[in-house]
PDB file of C-alpha atoms in Angstrom:
ATOM      1  CA  MET A 857     -58.091  44.696  60.032  1.00 69.00           C
ATOM      2  CA  GLU A 858     -56.251  41.735  61.357  1.00 70.00           C
ATOM      3  CA  LEU A 859     -58.425  38.538  60.227  1.00 69.00           C
ATOM      4  CA  LYS A 860     -58.121  39.618  57.417  1.00 72.00           C
ATOM      5  CA  LEU A 861     -54.533  39.729  57.513  1.00 73.00           C
ATOM      6  CA  GLU A 862     -54.699  36.423  58.346  1.00 79.00           C
ATOM      7  CA  THR A 863     -56.873  34.902  55.920  1.00 81.00           C
ATOM      8  CA  ASN A 864     -54.095  37.590  53.299  1.00 79.00           C
ATOM      9  CA  HIS A 865     -51.264  35.585  55.286  1.00 77.00           C
ATOM     10  CA  ARG A 866     -53.561  31.932  54.868  1.00 83.00           C
ATOM     11  CA  GLU A 867     -54.263  32.229  51.375  1.00 83.00           C
ATOM     12  CA  LEU A 868     -50.760  33.649  49.777  1.00 83.00           C
ATOM     13  CA  GLU A 869     -49.719  31.015  51.991  1.00 86.00           C
ATOM     14  CA  GLN A 870     -52.015  27.463  50.526  1.00 87.00           C
ATOM     15  CA  LYS A 871     -51.137  29.746  46.461  1.00 85.00           C
ATOM     16  CA  GLU A 872     -48.008  29.475  47.731  1.00 88.00           C
ATOM     17  CA  GLN A 873     -47.357  25.947  48.384  1.00 87.00           C
ATOM     18  CA  GLU A 874     -50.298  25.119  45.635  1.00 87.00           C
ATOM     19  CA  ARG A 875     -47.182  26.840  43.341  1.00 88.00           C
ATOM     20  CA  GLY A 876     -45.026  25.189  45.261  1.00 85.00           C
ATOM     21  CA  ARG A 877     -46.707  21.355  43.988  1.00 87.00           C
ATOM     22  CA  GLU A 878     -46.593  23.712  40.727  1.00 87.00           C
ATOM     23  CA  LYS A 879     -44.001  23.748  40.100  1.00 88.00           C
ATOM     24  CA  GLU A 880     -42.725  20.487  41.879  1.00 88.00           C
ATOM     25  CA  GLY A 881     -44.960  18.517  39.965  1.00 87.00           C
ATOM     26  CA  LEU A 882     -43.407  20.765  36.373  1.00 88.00           C
ATOM     27  CA  THR A 883     -40.577  20.417  37.708  1.00 89.00           C
ATOM     28  CA  ASN A 884     -40.810  16.015  37.932  1.00 91.00           C
ATOM     29  CA  GLN A 885     -42.504  16.491  34.658  1.00 93.00           C
ATOM     30  CA  HIS A 886     -39.564  18.428  33.170  1.00 94.00           C
ATOM     31  CA  GLN A 887     -36.794  15.661  35.073  1.00 94.00           C
ATOM     32  CA  GLN A 888     -39.392  12.734  33.580  1.00 95.00           C
ATOM     33  CA  ALA A 889     -38.849  13.975  29.961  1.00 94.00           C
ATOM     34  CA  LEU A 890     -35.450  15.425  30.097  1.00 95.00           C
ATOM     35  CA  GLN A 891     -34.792  11.155  30.822  1.00 96.00           C
ATOM     36  CA  GLU A 892     -37.587  10.122  28.265  1.00 96.00           C
ATOM     37  CA  GLN A 893     -35.184  11.993  26.343  1.00 96.00           C
ATOM     38  CA  LYS A 894     -31.917  10.765  27.927  1.00 96.00           C
ATOM     39  CA  THR A 895     -33.072   7.010  26.974  1.00 97.00           C
ATOM     40  CA  PHE A 896     -33.673   6.896  23.369  1.00 97.00           C
ATOM     41  CA  TYR A 897     -30.731   9.558  22.760  1.00 97.00           C
ATOM     42  CA  LEU A 898     -28.388   6.707  25.038  1.00 97.00           C
ATOM     43  CA  GLU A 899     -31.138   3.707  22.006  1.00 97.00           C
ATOM     44  CA  LYS A 900     -29.738   5.461  19.080  1.00 97.00           C
ATOM     45  CA  VAL A 901     -25.826   6.367  20.260  1.00 98.00           C
ATOM     46  CA  GLN A 902     -25.363   2.291  20.912  1.00 98.00           C
ATOM     47  CA  GLU A 903     -27.619   2.160  18.045  1.00 98.00           C
ATOM     48  CA  LEU A 904     -24.960   3.598  15.913  1.00 98.00           C
ATOM     49  CA  GLU A 905     -22.197   1.848  17.890  1.00 98.00           C
ATOM     50  CA  ILE A 906     -23.080  -1.124  16.975  1.00 98.00           C
ATOM     51  CA  GLN A 907     -23.698  -0.150  13.075  1.00 98.00           C
ATOM     52  CA  LEU A 908     -20.091   1.097  13.526  1.00 98.00           C
ATOM     53  CA  GLN A 909     -18.818  -1.408  14.651  1.00 98.00           C
ATOM     54  CA  THR A 910     -20.329  -3.497  11.908  1.00 98.00           C
ATOM     55  CA  ASN A 911     -19.451  -0.888   9.555  1.00 98.00           C
ATOM     56  CA  GLU A 912     -15.735  -1.406  10.493  1.00 98.00           C
ATOM     57  CA  GLN A 913     -15.681  -5.798  10.836  1.00 98.00           C
ATOM     58  CA  THR A 914     -17.427  -5.478   6.609  1.00 98.00           C
ATOM     59  CA  ILE A 915     -14.089  -2.903   5.961  1.00 98.00           C
ATOM     60  CA  ALA A 916     -11.680  -5.488   7.321  1.00 98.00           C
ATOM     61  CA  GLN A 917     -13.353  -8.343   5.875  1.00 98.00           C
ATOM     62  CA  LEU A 918     -13.077  -5.606   2.307  1.00 98.00           C
ATOM     63  CA  ASN A 919      -9.306  -4.904   3.288  1.00 98.00           C
ATOM     64  CA  GLN A 920      -8.451  -8.924   3.393  1.00 98.00           C
ATOM     65  CA  GLN A 921     -10.347  -9.327   0.153  1.00 98.00           C
ATOM     66  CA  ILE A 922      -8.086  -7.055  -1.115  1.00 98.00           C
ATOM     67  CA  THR A 923      -5.257  -8.569  -0.355  1.00 98.00           C
ATOM     68  CA  ALA A 924      -5.824 -11.380  -1.599  1.00 98.00           C
ATOM     69  CA  GLN A 925      -7.295 -10.251  -4.741  1.00 98.00           C
ATOM     70  CA  GLN A 926      -3.625  -8.382  -5.026  1.00 98.00           C
ATOM     71  CA  GLU A 927      -1.193 -11.761  -3.637  1.00 98.00           C
ATOM     72  CA  ASN A 928      -3.742 -13.095  -6.464  1.00 98.00           C
ATOM     73  CA  ILE A 929      -2.408 -10.404  -9.204  1.00 98.00           C
ATOM     74  CA  THR A 930       0.941 -11.028  -8.230  1.00 98.00           C
ATOM     75  CA  ASN A 931       0.944 -14.656  -8.228  1.00 98.00           C
ATOM     76  CA  LEU A 932      -1.200 -14.189 -11.601  1.00 98.00           C
ATOM     77  CA  GLN A 933       1.608 -11.811 -12.720  1.00 98.00           C
ATOM     78  CA  ALA A 934       4.616 -13.921 -11.794  1.00 97.00           C
ATOM     79  CA  GLN A 935       2.255 -16.923 -13.792  1.00 98.00           C
ATOM     80  CA  ASN A 936       1.832 -15.323 -16.752  1.00 98.00           C
ATOM     81  CA  GLN A 937       5.932 -14.131 -17.472  1.00 97.00           C
ATOM     82  CA  THR A 938       6.866 -17.921 -17.194  1.00 97.00           C
ATOM     83  CA  ASN A 939       4.009 -19.070 -19.628  1.00 98.00           C
ATOM     84  CA  THR A 940       4.714 -15.761 -21.550  1.00 98.00           C
ATOM     85  CA  ALA A 941       8.796 -17.365 -21.348  1.00 97.00           C
ATOM     86  CA  THR A 942       7.082 -20.665 -21.860  1.00 98.00           C
ATOM     87  CA  ILE A 943       5.982 -19.969 -24.616  1.00 98.00           C
ATOM     88  CA  ARG A 944       8.742 -17.936 -26.640  1.00 98.00           C
ATOM     89  CA  THR A 945      10.616 -21.247 -26.107  1.00 98.00           C
ATOM     90  CA  ASN A 946       7.875 -23.691 -27.786  1.00 98.00           C
ATOM     91  CA  THR A 947       7.273 -21.357 -31.062  1.00 98.00           C
ATOM     92  CA  THR A 948      11.150 -20.839 -30.725  1.00 98.00           C
ATOM     93  CA  ARG A 949      11.672 -25.233 -30.388  1.00 98.00           C
ATOM     94  CA  ILE A 950       8.078 -24.702 -33.542  1.00 98.00           C
ATOM     95  CA  THR A 951      10.616 -22.541 -35.531  1.00 98.00           C
ATOM     96  CA  GLN A 952      12.927 -25.018 -35.622  1.00 98.00           C
ATOM     97  CA  LEU A 953      11.251 -28.016 -35.983  1.00 98.00           C
ATOM     98  CA  GLU A 954       9.919 -26.741 -39.505  1.00 98.00           C
ATOM     99  CA  ASP A 955      13.473 -25.882 -40.680  1.00 98.00           C
ATOM    100  CA  TYR A 956      14.328 -29.009 -39.605  1.00 98.00           C
ATOM    101  CA  LEU A 957      10.753 -30.566 -41.441  1.00 98.00           C
ATOM    102  CA  LYS A 958      11.824 -28.441 -44.343  1.00 98.00           C
ATOM    103  CA  THR A 959      15.133 -29.621 -45.202  1.00 98.00           C
ATOM    104  CA  SER A 960      14.003 -33.405 -44.365  1.00 97.00           C
ATOM    105  CA  GLN A 961      11.344 -33.358 -46.685  1.00 98.00           C
ATOM    106  CA  GLN A 962      14.250 -31.377 -48.681  1.00 98.00           C
ATOM    107  CA  GLU A 963      16.348 -34.718 -48.334  1.00 97.00           C
ATOM    108  CA  THR A 964      13.310 -37.038 -48.870  1.00 97.00           C
ATOM    109  CA  LYS A 965      12.890 -35.171 -51.982  1.00 97.00           C
ATOM    110  CA  THR A 966      16.311 -35.571 -53.305  1.00 97.00           C
ATOM    111  CA  LYS A 967      17.027 -38.787 -51.567  1.00 98.00           C
ATOM    112  CA  GLN A 968      14.238 -39.829 -53.791  1.00 98.00           C
ATOM    113  CA  THR A 969      14.896 -38.072 -56.864  1.00 98.00           C
ATOM    114  CA  GLN A 970      18.904 -40.191 -57.044  1.00 98.00           C
ATOM    115  CA  ILE A 971      16.634 -43.657 -56.442  1.00 98.00           C
ATOM    116  CA  ASN A 972      13.935 -42.795 -59.260  1.00 98.00           C
ATOM    117  CA  THR A 973      17.779 -41.945 -60.828  1.00 98.00           C
ATOM    118  CA  LEU A 974      18.983 -45.600 -60.048  1.00 97.00           C
ATOM    119  CA  ASN A 975      16.210 -47.165 -60.196  1.00 97.00           C
ATOM    120  CA  LYS A 976      15.917 -45.703 -64.150  1.00 98.00           C
ATOM    121  CA  ASP A 977      20.015 -46.574 -65.025  1.00 96.00           C
ATOM    122  CA  LYS A 978      18.819 -50.146 -62.607  1.00 97.00           C
ATOM    123  CA  LEU A 979      16.237 -50.797 -65.480  1.00 96.00           C
ATOM    124  CA  ASP A 980      18.755 -49.584 -68.703  1.00 96.00           C
ATOM    125  CA  LEU A 981      21.800 -51.129 -67.186  1.00 96.00           C
ATOM    126  CA  GLN A 982      19.225 -55.249 -67.123  1.00 96.00           C
ATOM    127  CA  ALA A 983      17.976 -54.197 -71.257  1.00 96.00           C
ATOM    128  CA  ARG A 984      21.551 -53.806 -72.132  1.00 95.00           C
ATOM    129  CA  LEU A 985      22.703 -56.930 -70.602  1.00 95.00           C
ATOM    130  CA  THR A 986      19.437 -58.324 -71.531  1.00 95.00           C
ATOM    131  CA  GLY A 987      20.403 -57.448 -75.498  1.00 92.00           C
ATOM    132  CA  LEU A 988      23.904 -58.313 -74.473  1.00 91.00           C
ATOM    133  CA  ILE A 989      22.652 -61.518 -73.522  1.00 92.00           C
ATOM    134  CA  GLN A 990      20.421 -62.154 -76.629  1.00 91.00           C
ATOM    135  CA  ALA A 991      23.639 -61.119 -78.996  1.00 88.00           C
ATOM    136  CA  ARG A 992      25.951 -63.627 -77.258  1.00 88.00           C
ATOM    137  CA  LYS A 993      23.560 -65.980 -78.148  1.00 84.00           C
ATOM    138  CA  LYS A 994      22.864 -65.728 -81.512  1.00 84.00           C
ATOM    139  CA  ASP A 995      26.341 -65.251 -81.436  1.00 81.00           C
ATOM    140  CA  SER A 996      27.300 -68.677 -80.068  1.00 82.00           C
ATOM    141  CA  GLU A 997      24.748 -70.456 -81.752  1.00 77.00           C
ATOM    142  CA  THR A 998      25.949 -69.253 -85.425  1.00 69.00           C
TER     143      THR A 998
END
């Protein structure tokens, strides 16, 4: 009986050792699996951090572009106001010049009419003078 007990005890110890080795093997496998998962997720976190950094740089660049475009819009609005004022001034000047041209054309027309009248009067006077000269010649010949 004692031999049986001793045999059972040895078998139990062997089984306990086997279970310990199995448990240790499973624990090692589990630790290795956990380490692989940890490595995988750390790599994912690194990739996401890099992507986040890239996105932040892109946002900063876009903000710079927006600021530059807003400044450009402000400059264009100022130029537009200046150009509008210049156009108004030029439009007023054109109107003044058109009025002056109309007045000048009217004056030129009036002067041309006066010149034509004076030329006609001159011709009439020349004709009358010629007539008087011829009449005097006739009178002096007779």
